[in-house]
Short mmCIF file of C-alpha atoms in Angstrom, two decimals:
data_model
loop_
_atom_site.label_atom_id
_atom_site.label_comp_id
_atom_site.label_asym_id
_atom_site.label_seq_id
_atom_site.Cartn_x
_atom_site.Cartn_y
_atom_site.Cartn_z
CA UNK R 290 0.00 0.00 0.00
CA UNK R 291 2.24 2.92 -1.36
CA UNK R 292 0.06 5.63 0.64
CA UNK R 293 -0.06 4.42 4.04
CA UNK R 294 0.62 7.61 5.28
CA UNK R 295 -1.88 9.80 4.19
CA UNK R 296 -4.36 7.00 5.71
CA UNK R 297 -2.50 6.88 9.08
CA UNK R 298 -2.97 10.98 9.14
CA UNK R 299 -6.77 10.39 8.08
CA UNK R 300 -7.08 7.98 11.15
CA UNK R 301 -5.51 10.65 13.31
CA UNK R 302 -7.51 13.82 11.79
CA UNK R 303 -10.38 11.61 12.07
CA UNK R 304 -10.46 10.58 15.32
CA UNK R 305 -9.29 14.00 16.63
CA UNK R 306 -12.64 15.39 14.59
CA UNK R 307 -14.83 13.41 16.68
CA UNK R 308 -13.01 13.68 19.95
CA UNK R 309 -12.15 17.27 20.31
CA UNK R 310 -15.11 18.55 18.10
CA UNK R 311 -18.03 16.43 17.26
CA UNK R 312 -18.23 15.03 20.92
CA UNK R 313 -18.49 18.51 22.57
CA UNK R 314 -20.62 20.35 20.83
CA UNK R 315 -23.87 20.51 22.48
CA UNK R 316 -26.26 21.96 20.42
CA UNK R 317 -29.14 19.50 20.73
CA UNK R 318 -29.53 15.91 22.25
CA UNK R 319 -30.45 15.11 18.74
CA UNK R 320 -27.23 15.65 17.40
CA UNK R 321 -24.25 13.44 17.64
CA UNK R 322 -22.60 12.84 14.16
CA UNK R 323 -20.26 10.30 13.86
CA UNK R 324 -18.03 11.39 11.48
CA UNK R 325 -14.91 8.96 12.16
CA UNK R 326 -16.81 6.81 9.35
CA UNK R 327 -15.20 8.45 6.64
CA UNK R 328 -11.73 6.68 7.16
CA UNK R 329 -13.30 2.92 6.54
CA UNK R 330 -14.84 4.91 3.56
CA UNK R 331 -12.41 6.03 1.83
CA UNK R 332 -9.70 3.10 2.01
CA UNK R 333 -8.65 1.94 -1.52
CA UNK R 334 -11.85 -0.06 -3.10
CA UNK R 335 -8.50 -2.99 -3.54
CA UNK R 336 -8.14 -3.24 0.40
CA UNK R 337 -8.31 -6.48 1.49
CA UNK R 338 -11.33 -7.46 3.56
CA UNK R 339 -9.29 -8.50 6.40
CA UNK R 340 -7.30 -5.05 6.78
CA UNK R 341 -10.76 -3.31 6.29
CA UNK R 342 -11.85 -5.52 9.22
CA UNK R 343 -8.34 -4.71 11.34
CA UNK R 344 -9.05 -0.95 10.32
CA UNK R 345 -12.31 -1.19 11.36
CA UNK R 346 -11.39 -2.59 14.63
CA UNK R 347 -8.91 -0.39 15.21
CA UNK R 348 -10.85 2.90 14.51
CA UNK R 349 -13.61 1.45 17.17
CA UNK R 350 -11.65 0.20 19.74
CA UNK R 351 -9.71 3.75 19.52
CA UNK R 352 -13.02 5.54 19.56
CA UNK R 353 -14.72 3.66 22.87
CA UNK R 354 -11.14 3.97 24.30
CA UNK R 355 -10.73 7.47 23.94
CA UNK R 356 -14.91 7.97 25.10
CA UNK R 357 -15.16 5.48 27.42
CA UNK R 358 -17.47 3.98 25.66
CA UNK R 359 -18.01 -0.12 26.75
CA UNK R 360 -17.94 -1.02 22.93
CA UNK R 361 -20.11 0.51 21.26
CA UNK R 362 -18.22 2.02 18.78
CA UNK R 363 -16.39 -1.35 17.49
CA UNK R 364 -20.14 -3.00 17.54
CA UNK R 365 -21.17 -0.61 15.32
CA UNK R 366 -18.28 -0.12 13.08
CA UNK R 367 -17.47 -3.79 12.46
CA UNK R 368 -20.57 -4.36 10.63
CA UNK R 369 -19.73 -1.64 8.24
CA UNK R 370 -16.48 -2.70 7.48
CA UNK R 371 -17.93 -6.31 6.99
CA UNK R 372 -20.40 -4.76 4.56
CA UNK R 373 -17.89 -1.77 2.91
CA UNK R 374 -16.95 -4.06 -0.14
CA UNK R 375 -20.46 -5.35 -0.86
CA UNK R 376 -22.41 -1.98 -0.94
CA UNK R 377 -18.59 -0.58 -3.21
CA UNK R 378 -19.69 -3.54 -5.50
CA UNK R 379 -23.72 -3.13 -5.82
CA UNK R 380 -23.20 0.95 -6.13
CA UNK R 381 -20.20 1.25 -8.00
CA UNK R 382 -20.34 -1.96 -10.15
CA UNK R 383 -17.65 -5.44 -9.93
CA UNK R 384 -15.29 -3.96 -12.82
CA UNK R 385 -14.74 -0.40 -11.04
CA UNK R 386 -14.35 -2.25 -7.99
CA UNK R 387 -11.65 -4.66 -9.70
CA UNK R 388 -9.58 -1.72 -11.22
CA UNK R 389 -9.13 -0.35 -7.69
CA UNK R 390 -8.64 3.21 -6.37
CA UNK R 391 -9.90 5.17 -3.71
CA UNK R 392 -13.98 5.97 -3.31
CA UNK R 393 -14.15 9.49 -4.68
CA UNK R 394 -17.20 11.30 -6.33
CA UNK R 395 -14.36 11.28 -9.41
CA UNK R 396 -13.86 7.61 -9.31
CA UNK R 397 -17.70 6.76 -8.42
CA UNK R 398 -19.93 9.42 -9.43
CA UNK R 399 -21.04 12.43 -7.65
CA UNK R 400 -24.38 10.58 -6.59
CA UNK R 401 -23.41 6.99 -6.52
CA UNK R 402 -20.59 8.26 -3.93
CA UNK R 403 -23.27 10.10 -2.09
CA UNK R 404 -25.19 7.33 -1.87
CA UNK R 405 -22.59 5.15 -0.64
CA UNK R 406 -21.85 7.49 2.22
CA UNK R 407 -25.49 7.83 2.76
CA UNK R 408 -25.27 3.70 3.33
CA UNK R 409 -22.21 3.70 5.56
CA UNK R 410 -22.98 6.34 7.60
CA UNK R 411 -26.48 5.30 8.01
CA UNK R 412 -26.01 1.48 8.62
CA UNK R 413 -23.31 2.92 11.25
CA UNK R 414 -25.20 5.37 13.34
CA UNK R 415 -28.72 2.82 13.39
CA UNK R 416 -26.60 0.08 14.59
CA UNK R 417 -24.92 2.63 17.20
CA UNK R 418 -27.77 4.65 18.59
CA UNK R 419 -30.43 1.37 19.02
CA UNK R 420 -27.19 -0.27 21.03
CA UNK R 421 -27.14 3.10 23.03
CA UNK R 422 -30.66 3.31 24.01
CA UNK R 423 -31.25 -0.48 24.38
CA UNK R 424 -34.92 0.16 24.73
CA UNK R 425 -38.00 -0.29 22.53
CA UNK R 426 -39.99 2.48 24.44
CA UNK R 427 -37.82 5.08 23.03
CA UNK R 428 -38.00 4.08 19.82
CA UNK R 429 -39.01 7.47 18.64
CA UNK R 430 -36.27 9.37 20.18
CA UNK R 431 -33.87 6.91 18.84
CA UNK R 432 -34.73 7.21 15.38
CA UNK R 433 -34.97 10.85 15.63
CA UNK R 434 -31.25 10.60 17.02
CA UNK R 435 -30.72 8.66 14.30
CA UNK R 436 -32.12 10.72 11.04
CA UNK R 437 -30.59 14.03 12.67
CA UNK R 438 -27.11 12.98 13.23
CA UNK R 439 -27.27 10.73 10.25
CA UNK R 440 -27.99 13.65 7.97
CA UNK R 441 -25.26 15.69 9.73
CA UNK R 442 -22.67 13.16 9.46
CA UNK R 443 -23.30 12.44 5.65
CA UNK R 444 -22.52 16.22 5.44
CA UNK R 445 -19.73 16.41 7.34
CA UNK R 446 -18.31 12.70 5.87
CA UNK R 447 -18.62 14.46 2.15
CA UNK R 448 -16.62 17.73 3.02
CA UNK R 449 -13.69 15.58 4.38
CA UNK R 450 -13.67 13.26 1.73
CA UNK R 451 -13.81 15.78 -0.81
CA UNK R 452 -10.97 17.64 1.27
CA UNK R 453 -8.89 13.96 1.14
CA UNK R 454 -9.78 12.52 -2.48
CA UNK R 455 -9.20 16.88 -3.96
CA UNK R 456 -6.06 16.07 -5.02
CA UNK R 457 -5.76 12.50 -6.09
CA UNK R 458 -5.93 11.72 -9.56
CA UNK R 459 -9.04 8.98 -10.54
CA UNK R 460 -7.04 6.35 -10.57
CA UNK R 461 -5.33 6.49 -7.24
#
């Protein structure tokens, strides 16, 4: 993998994002965008599904680590890595997938790249916020939780991906 360190720095970036930002600002119960999505995102569509799955790990266990969180965070991350390659394939197509590069509205499309962030980040935040709540009787509140934060995130997940893929060149 000849750019392992522009990953390991959108790891870092990430994480710091939702640690130092996304986690304090208290603007509404309702809002709590997890936005340390975008690095399982935007690995190289060639990335094994084992390092996914390490990278995925390793993003969750940093995340409930660094929150306190009793893991949360990998429960709900893991699936999307599991499912990363899968929803690549059914949005982008087998053959783009095969000749590789990094997710980018350049490489995918402006909407089919939307749409696979809309996936992620969705699949992501429904698995994390009905493990938070645990609870059928706030079932309401949860998927309010969920659309709000969900909405923000997507936003948030497209800026930085657009700010990491601006660069790169479609095949990369």
């Amino acid at each position: 993998m000849h750019r392992t360190f522009p990953y390991i720095l959108l790891f870092a970036v990430a994480a710091m994002l939702q640690l130092f930002l996304f986690n304090n600002l208290t603007l509404s119960v309702y809002f709590n965008p997890l936005v340390y999505v975008v690095f399982l995102a935007l690995l190289p569509m060639e990335t094994p599904p084992a390092i996914v799955l390490l990278a995925g790990l390793a993003m969750g266990v940093t995340m409930d680590w660094t929150m306190g969180a009793a893991g949360i965070n990998t429960a709900a991350t893991l699936p999307v890595a599991m499912m990363r390659l899968r929803l690549l394939q059914a949005i982008g197509g087998r053959e783009n997938i095969r000749l590789g590069g990094v997710p980018s509205p350049m490489r995918l499309g402006a909407g089919n790249f939307l749409r696979y962030l809309m996936v992620l980040v969705a699949a992501q935040h429904l698995i994390f916020f009905l493990l938070e709540s645990l609870s059928w009787q706030q079932m309401g509140h949860t998927l309010l939780r969920f659309a709000v934060s969900s909405t923000v995130a997507v936003a948030f997940v497209w800026l930085l991906a657009r700010l990491f893929t601006a660069k790169l060149s479609v095949r990369v």
